[in-house]
XYZ file of C-alpha atoms in Angstrom:
550
model
C 68.563 143.826 175.699
C 72.144 142.965 173.820
C 72.554 145.091 170.808
C 74.971 143.405 168.209
C 76.611 145.233 165.270
C 77.350 143.728 162.076
C 79.434 144.436 159.219
C 76.957 145.894 156.217
C 79.134 143.870 153.856
C 77.835 140.003 153.430
C 80.044 137.506 155.234
C 83.017 135.975 152.756
C 84.174 132.124 152.464
C 87.488 132.062 154.687
C 89.475 129.537 152.867
C 89.664 126.170 154.673
C 93.177 125.324 154.261
C 96.702 126.031 155.729
C 98.355 129.434 155.511
C 101.186 128.611 153.161
C 98.842 127.030 150.311
C 96.586 130.391 150.320
C 99.545 132.805 150.247
C 100.886 130.685 147.399
C 98.174 129.594 145.150
C 98.724 132.421 143.210
C 94.733 133.277 142.052
C 95.999 136.696 140.262
C 98.491 134.872 138.026
C 101.420 136.717 139.380
C 104.614 135.734 137.100
C 107.219 134.142 138.588
C 109.715 136.551 137.499
C 107.839 139.614 139.338
C 109.856 141.529 141.615
C 107.533 141.466 144.818
C 110.386 142.855 147.490
C 112.602 145.596 146.901
C 115.170 146.587 149.342
C 115.108 150.677 149.262
C 118.501 150.824 150.719
C 120.477 148.188 148.828
C 118.300 147.960 145.727
C 118.246 143.926 146.343
C 115.123 142.378 145.113
C 113.188 139.556 145.572
C 110.670 137.734 142.868
C 107.709 135.948 143.610
C 109.225 133.001 142.009
C 112.607 132.973 144.317
C 110.550 133.643 147.854
C 108.035 130.929 146.985
C 111.187 128.329 146.032
C 113.268 129.454 149.137
C 110.644 129.374 151.635
C 110.395 125.532 150.879
C 113.790 124.985 150.738
C 114.159 126.836 154.097
C 111.223 124.615 155.498
C 113.233 121.475 154.088
C 116.541 122.570 155.953
C 114.553 123.082 159.149
C 113.335 119.751 159.058
C 116.121 117.962 158.012
C 119.135 119.792 160.270
C 116.958 120.200 163.155
C 114.156 118.094 162.548
C 111.778 121.093 162.903
C 107.949 120.100 162.872
C 104.581 120.451 164.168
C 104.648 122.445 167.295
C 108.367 123.924 166.929
C 108.867 127.600 167.233
C 111.428 129.731 165.351
C 112.065 132.832 166.762
C 112.871 135.431 164.429
C 114.734 138.698 165.734
C 115.297 140.987 162.901
C 114.101 144.312 160.898
C 112.797 144.829 157.488
C 114.600 143.046 154.671
C 113.658 141.366 151.663
C 114.727 137.857 153.335
C 112.340 138.436 156.186
C 109.776 136.491 154.491
C 111.803 133.199 154.181
C 112.218 132.443 157.440
C 108.842 134.293 158.526
C 107.133 131.643 155.927
C 109.659 128.872 155.943
C 108.973 127.728 159.590
C 105.359 127.590 158.953
C 105.644 125.633 155.743
C 108.197 123.514 157.912
C 104.982 122.994 159.806
C 105.857 124.973 162.778
C 105.264 128.265 163.826
C 106.815 131.490 163.589
C 107.559 134.338 166.614
C 108.862 137.632 165.273
C 110.338 139.499 168.214
C 111.329 143.423 168.051
C 114.556 143.229 166.997
C 115.402 146.438 169.407
C 114.528 144.145 172.362
C 116.875 144.079 175.220
C 118.484 140.531 176.229
C 116.231 140.074 178.914
C 112.905 140.663 176.877
C 114.056 138.401 174.330
C 114.525 135.730 176.917
C 110.962 136.330 178.213
C 109.653 135.872 174.490
C 112.155 132.807 174.293
C 111.064 131.010 177.193
C 107.460 131.455 176.423
C 107.250 130.308 173.101
C 110.014 127.412 173.809
C 111.614 128.447 170.630
C 113.530 126.063 169.202
C 115.266 128.484 166.584
C 116.431 131.668 166.741
C 117.298 133.512 163.544
C 118.746 137.309 164.173
C 120.311 139.961 162.256
C 123.594 140.881 162.043
C 123.025 143.910 164.444
C 121.673 142.233 166.864
C 123.676 139.271 167.220
C 125.330 139.879 170.342
C 121.997 140.264 172.287
C 120.570 137.196 170.687
C 123.940 135.516 171.674
C 123.500 136.404 175.300
C 119.493 135.547 175.172
C 120.167 132.012 173.826
C 122.698 131.380 176.560
C 120.182 132.383 179.152
C 117.690 130.501 177.842
C 119.684 127.380 177.190
C 119.644 127.210 173.501
C 122.463 125.198 171.927
C 124.563 127.877 169.892
C 123.902 125.688 166.687
C 120.434 126.299 166.817
C 121.072 130.330 166.680
C 121.472 131.544 162.872
C 122.142 135.099 161.698
C 120.794 136.526 157.950
C 122.652 137.449 155.350
C 125.540 135.000 153.706
C 128.338 134.782 156.419
C 129.080 134.003 159.734
C 129.503 136.276 162.804
C 130.585 135.408 165.868
C 130.778 131.446 164.878
C 127.138 131.914 164.426
C 126.054 130.527 160.819
C 124.188 132.229 158.320
C 120.658 131.184 157.864
C 121.572 130.436 154.239
C 122.832 126.966 155.600
C 119.038 125.923 155.802
C 118.559 126.473 151.875
C 118.446 122.763 150.788
C 118.419 121.335 147.349
C 114.854 119.795 148.064
C 111.712 121.650 148.805
C 109.653 120.890 151.476
C 106.199 119.469 151.023
C 103.772 121.428 152.834
C 101.653 119.106 155.157
C 97.853 119.824 153.881
C 95.516 120.949 156.907
C 91.591 119.915 157.409
C 89.647 122.632 158.271
C 89.692 121.790 161.492
C 93.362 121.889 161.790
C 93.525 125.144 160.368
C 91.585 126.867 162.631
C 93.173 125.079 165.816
C 97.023 125.169 164.823
C 98.893 128.292 165.397
C 101.103 129.468 162.548
C 102.382 132.838 164.099
C 103.279 133.596 167.996
C 103.442 137.614 168.184
C 104.042 139.402 171.314
C 101.202 141.930 172.889
C 102.150 144.040 176.157
C 99.230 143.342 178.768
C 98.374 145.344 181.825
C 99.843 143.005 183.910
C 103.480 143.785 182.604
C 105.571 141.475 180.364
C 104.382 140.694 176.729
C 101.986 138.048 176.229
C 102.232 135.309 173.320
C 99.241 135.926 170.929
C 98.521 132.447 169.443
C 97.290 133.275 165.661
C 95.856 129.980 163.721
C 96.186 129.350 160.344
C 92.963 130.403 159.741
C 93.069 133.714 162.082
C 95.872 134.625 159.841
C 94.189 133.692 156.776
C 90.680 135.179 157.542
C 92.734 138.759 158.823
C 93.874 138.849 154.988
C 90.919 138.171 153.372
C 88.711 140.723 155.270
C 91.325 143.477 154.722
C 91.205 142.827 151.045
C 87.613 142.722 150.624
C 86.934 146.386 151.714
C 90.546 146.933 149.686
C 88.748 145.971 146.870
C 86.165 147.993 147.677
C 87.890 150.830 148.308
C 89.997 150.341 145.276
C 89.142 147.977 142.600
C 91.976 148.340 140.306
C 94.994 146.258 142.174
C 97.636 145.805 139.413
C 98.543 149.390 139.461
C 99.161 148.976 142.992
C 103.109 149.762 144.372
C 103.449 149.929 148.016
C 106.146 151.467 150.458
C 106.367 150.184 153.706
C 108.690 150.729 156.435
C 106.487 149.782 159.569
C 107.972 146.707 161.258
C 107.318 143.088 159.779
C 107.777 141.835 163.263
C 104.501 143.161 164.419
C 100.855 141.964 163.238
C 99.992 145.082 161.086
C 103.112 144.526 158.417
C 103.324 140.916 158.837
C 99.706 140.115 157.827
C 98.575 143.024 155.941
C 101.820 144.133 154.058
C 103.483 140.973 153.494
C 100.646 138.916 153.111
C 98.705 140.757 150.222
C 102.245 141.593 148.442
C 102.323 137.393 147.931
C 98.566 136.869 147.584
C 98.002 139.632 145.162
C 101.227 140.018 143.834
C 101.738 143.612 144.917
C 105.342 145.081 144.971
C 106.523 146.666 148.066
C 109.703 148.801 148.604
C 111.041 148.184 152.117
C 112.828 150.463 154.474
C 114.573 149.244 157.659
C 112.747 152.314 159.612
C 111.199 155.405 158.608
C 113.204 158.878 157.460
C 111.718 161.170 155.956
C 113.870 161.826 153.065
C 114.408 158.755 151.983
C 110.490 158.216 152.291
C 109.766 161.177 150.224
C 112.274 160.288 147.977
C 111.125 157.021 147.260
C 107.755 157.926 146.676
C 108.350 160.273 144.046
C 111.306 158.409 141.934
C 109.769 154.668 142.675
C 106.167 156.171 141.788
C 104.737 154.789 144.596
C 100.929 154.758 144.879
C 100.106 153.208 148.463
C 101.908 153.262 151.828
C 101.027 152.147 155.430
C 101.395 154.601 157.924
C 101.106 155.226 161.595
C 99.895 158.628 163.089
C 102.936 160.240 164.205
C 104.413 160.237 160.621
C 101.448 161.663 159.186
C 101.448 164.235 161.322
C 105.451 164.837 160.429
C 103.976 164.568 156.849
C 101.506 167.288 157.123
C 103.988 169.650 158.692
C 107.181 168.933 157.125
C 108.300 172.266 155.573
C 109.755 170.857 152.580
C 106.969 168.568 151.220
C 106.205 170.510 147.864
C 109.509 170.345 146.615
C 108.568 166.481 145.976
C 106.609 165.030 143.230
C 104.170 162.892 145.252
C 101.174 163.067 142.576
C 101.731 159.159 142.142
C 100.497 158.670 145.983
C 96.724 157.844 146.079
C 96.320 155.770 149.000
C 97.438 155.693 152.608
C 96.448 153.296 155.339
C 96.741 154.658 159.075
C 96.691 152.125 162.085
C 98.341 150.934 165.191
C 97.369 153.930 167.376
C 94.191 156.464 166.978
C 94.043 158.761 164.320
C 93.149 162.230 165.643
C 90.252 164.379 163.824
C 93.054 167.378 164.002
C 95.889 165.252 162.401
C 93.704 163.350 159.848
C 92.517 166.951 158.667
C 95.971 168.480 158.785
C 96.884 165.674 156.311
C 93.959 166.608 153.840
C 95.189 169.947 153.772
C 98.620 168.814 152.137
C 97.505 165.628 150.380
C 93.817 166.752 149.159
C 93.873 163.874 146.549
C 95.105 160.760 148.827
C 92.784 158.788 150.230
C 93.244 158.142 154.098
C 92.130 155.326 155.340
C 92.354 154.845 159.111
C 91.786 150.989 160.483
C 91.416 149.389 164.055
C 92.898 146.060 165.104
C 94.907 144.454 167.523
C 97.123 141.678 167.379
C 94.536 139.340 168.949
C 92.053 140.556 165.907
C 94.713 139.553 163.123
C 94.979 142.350 163.288
C 92.198 144.009 161.666
C 88.439 144.664 162.655
C 87.159 147.965 161.208
C 88.291 149.872 157.840
C 87.160 153.371 156.642
C 85.306 153.529 153.309
C 86.084 155.789 150.450
C 83.419 158.473 150.384
C 81.960 157.530 154.016
C 84.783 159.040 155.468
C 84.612 160.929 159.041
C 87.892 162.239 160.502
C 88.549 160.464 164.102
C 86.644 157.429 162.631
C 88.281 154.101 162.143
C 85.660 152.847 159.873
C 82.984 150.151 159.634
C 83.315 146.545 160.913
C 84.980 144.035 158.368
C 82.982 141.135 157.000
C 82.013 138.533 159.383
C 82.692 140.208 162.451
C 79.940 141.001 164.838
C 80.521 143.803 167.851
C 79.168 144.601 170.975
C 79.671 148.068 173.039
C 79.293 147.399 176.693
C 78.980 149.527 179.211
C 80.716 149.298 183.180
C 77.282 148.305 184.537
C 77.042 145.802 181.741
C 74.555 146.889 179.554
C 74.814 147.787 176.279
C 75.574 150.963 174.842
C 73.085 153.107 172.423
C 74.396 155.045 169.398
C 76.610 157.836 170.387
C 77.249 156.378 173.552
C 80.579 155.075 175.061
C 81.130 151.319 175.881
C 84.210 148.847 175.687
C 84.512 147.107 172.117
C 83.857 143.284 171.943
C 84.343 141.801 169.160
C 83.773 138.304 167.441
C 84.926 136.596 164.308
C 87.020 134.167 162.424
C 90.108 136.521 162.802
C 90.004 136.248 166.924
C 92.958 134.574 168.364
C 93.500 131.305 169.739
C 94.389 132.616 172.992
C 97.424 133.574 174.993
C 100.546 131.118 174.829
C 101.135 129.403 178.374
C 98.296 131.927 180.190
C 95.000 130.585 180.123
C 94.034 133.073 182.870
C 94.519 136.048 180.726
C 93.248 134.056 178.074
C 89.889 133.689 179.843
C 89.665 137.203 181.079
C 90.121 138.136 177.781
C 87.290 135.921 175.648
C 84.120 135.524 177.212
C 82.379 132.337 176.771
C 80.403 133.517 173.911
C 84.081 133.827 172.354
C 83.906 137.779 172.130
C 87.172 139.168 172.289
C 87.262 142.286 175.272
C 89.367 144.899 173.635
C 89.631 147.261 176.634
C 89.114 150.306 174.151
C 86.329 152.301 174.925
C 84.630 153.174 171.570
C 81.418 154.755 170.068
C 79.169 154.202 167.330
C 77.545 156.485 164.994
C 73.702 156.550 163.402
C 75.960 155.144 160.190
C 77.656 152.737 162.370
C 81.193 154.001 162.002
C 83.123 152.968 164.978
C 85.238 155.530 166.783
C 87.964 154.678 169.538
C 87.567 157.258 172.376
C 89.276 155.775 175.497
C 90.587 152.912 176.839
C 89.543 151.033 179.440
C 93.138 148.928 179.719
C 96.499 150.989 180.879
C 98.549 150.244 177.848
C 100.626 153.512 176.507
C 100.610 153.572 172.516
C 104.031 155.070 171.708
C 104.232 155.672 167.932
C 102.038 152.579 167.362
C 104.203 150.171 169.798
C 102.483 148.769 173.082
C 104.137 149.755 176.304
C 102.935 148.314 179.518
C 102.924 150.562 182.504
C 103.389 148.213 185.087
C 106.920 146.796 183.039
C 108.097 150.230 183.793
C 107.275 150.630 187.072
C 108.831 147.391 188.136
C 112.232 148.232 186.908
C 111.820 151.925 188.468
C 111.341 150.397 191.939
C 114.867 148.477 191.374
C 116.704 151.394 191.526
C 117.653 152.521 195.165
C 116.546 155.941 194.537
C 112.662 154.920 194.342
C 110.171 154.211 197.283
C 106.876 154.454 194.741
C 106.136 155.651 191.225
C 103.407 155.105 188.756
C 103.989 155.359 185.100
C 100.923 156.933 182.836
C 101.070 157.477 178.978
C 100.422 161.178 178.156
C 99.222 162.265 174.621
C 101.833 164.916 172.933
C 100.291 166.523 170.209
C 103.494 168.064 168.215
C 104.583 164.202 168.094
C 100.835 162.887 167.952
C 101.686 160.267 170.349
C 101.449 159.010 173.795
C 104.705 159.235 176.261
C 105.364 157.213 179.318
C 105.200 159.768 182.242
C 106.348 158.417 185.563
C 105.312 159.851 188.706
C 108.458 159.148 191.397
C 108.271 159.285 194.969
C 112.140 159.233 196.192
C 113.492 157.539 198.910
C 115.051 160.418 200.128
C 114.051 163.945 199.252
C 116.501 166.018 197.051
C 116.975 169.966 196.293
C 115.430 171.758 193.184
C 118.840 172.078 191.958
C 119.252 168.547 191.699
C 116.026 167.219 190.263
C 116.699 167.135 186.717
C 119.969 165.284 186.931
C 118.225 162.630 189.336
C 115.533 162.209 186.689
C 117.538 161.853 183.962
C 119.340 159.216 185.693
C 116.080 157.872 186.325
C 115.221 157.808 182.483
C 118.910 156.157 181.708
C 118.343 153.494 184.536
C 114.997 152.274 182.577
C 116.271 152.657 178.989
C 119.636 150.343 180.125
C 117.214 147.885 180.497
C 114.181 148.055 177.819
C 113.821 148.452 174.006
C 113.709 152.265 172.812
C 110.398 152.672 172.690
C 109.681 151.691 175.891
C 111.634 154.458 177.660
C 110.379 156.908 179.875
C 110.269 160.506 178.395
C 109.169 162.384 181.156
C 109.723 161.933 185.394
C 107.979 164.421 187.727
C 108.599 163.880 191.357
C 105.089 163.474 193.905
C 105.116 163.109 197.433
C 102.356 159.805 197.060
C 100.928 157.888 194.330
C 97.206 157.694 194.317
C 96.015 154.170 194.681
C 92.705 152.525 196.007
C 92.476 151.090 199.497
C 93.559 147.833 197.900
C 96.827 149.340 196.623
C 95.920 149.642 193.019
C 97.433 152.518 191.287
C 94.714 155.082 190.198
C 96.054 156.219 186.819
C 92.997 157.743 185.923
C 93.217 160.279 188.816
C 97.100 161.012 187.493
C 95.292 161.600 184.365
C 93.261 164.096 185.247
C 96.043 166.257 187.270
C 97.653 166.063 183.715
C 94.832 168.083 182.345
C 94.490 170.309 184.979
C 98.302 170.981 184.479
C 97.846 172.185 180.896
C 96.288 174.985 182.275
C 98.881 175.670 185.096
C 101.904 176.811 185.642
C 104.743 173.851 185.091
C 106.066 171.782 187.866
C 109.478 170.689 188.570
C 109.813 167.779 185.824
C 112.782 166.313 183.487
C 112.085 165.679 179.786
C 114.061 163.618 176.909
């Protein structure tokens, strides 16, 4: 018998409109002059009125200079900044799609995203313009279609400000059906087959993800007028894009932006700016809990911390609670494919290690390997259905069919348990992705690179949890083509790690190498990663073997 879990909250009405009207309709009466995005480093600000005006002016520039419109894609290759929002929403206002990419991508990784998305425009950052130039050339994009953030040309690449026209684009209205079927974002999510897949997020998906999160946020803290956020999470990631950026524009919540996490900058900003809300990931939560100088800062303004992107263990949440007894730490669960939220912890209904309860409008199943439904406190793969579930993967019908079934349930690949209060816990993962500090790393991609080395005969990569950093680390098991003696193992391991590091973004780098005689595989040749994970567990209680660590 099928066992369905439904949210304890009633369904909400999802606005039947496009994303831009939803974000700028201003139901909370935000003053045009109110600063919403503040750069922690440069102190630059962007007000609600400036953002709205410049998004429409940039949309007009895309239309007038490039004929950009429905079905066209703008790739945004940039770190956090107060101007990130302008191309991110300007492309959507012009009728097209925004595809944000990791600003640390290598040329090869960026080319892959440009090819899958068939991007018409690429906007980069001064820090990665050289990578953008090489990727655009390999992809075949005309140089005039490459722009750079800021006000100055770099390497003859024009600044994105040339798009800011005197006229403002008129956003074409969407019917309810068009809003459901047209993508507005194309974020990339790693899969077990190796390279990242483009997740097609519709206007309705994006609105639903924002609205559902807001509903439970209001439940946890109704007073929205006193919120002041601090965000260092990358805005190319669906977590910050839909939760931080969208909520700031919808509610009028000011957000101080950091390009990346720095402990002292973070703590000083909380103290000086009287930050009330922060969006974090488990490794940072652990670092805060263990920071020896924590008591030298006045952090009394901080009331809420939201954790997502990777599982938050019971041990880490307990350690944080000791140091921050008055801060409500809420864990959520979701994926890029769920836009990006599915569950959230509730105030006064928390349990260490739980990722909370289902948000409204969502239905879940927990399915065991034999296809039967798991009962309470019994593990099963988490399946989800709701208005926030993606349209599918761009140019990858097979992966879409394998992920979303005929009943429209998304098979997450994560193993969950539900307790008697219908709180969810993520306890394992069927899929093979490694979660390194919130980023997804596909073992198959790293294995493919390692196998190109003339030193390597065979290999396997798995994620091994490191309690010190509160994250999984990519471990490589390598069979060498020629044996080496013990004194050369360390140098060889470092050489292999460097070989991979030169071809991938920093978060994908292999952190450990272990040399083995064989890789455990099935008769059909599939790597038995669970065997390797079991070996790691056994080795925790045994003596160390030859390995290298960065």
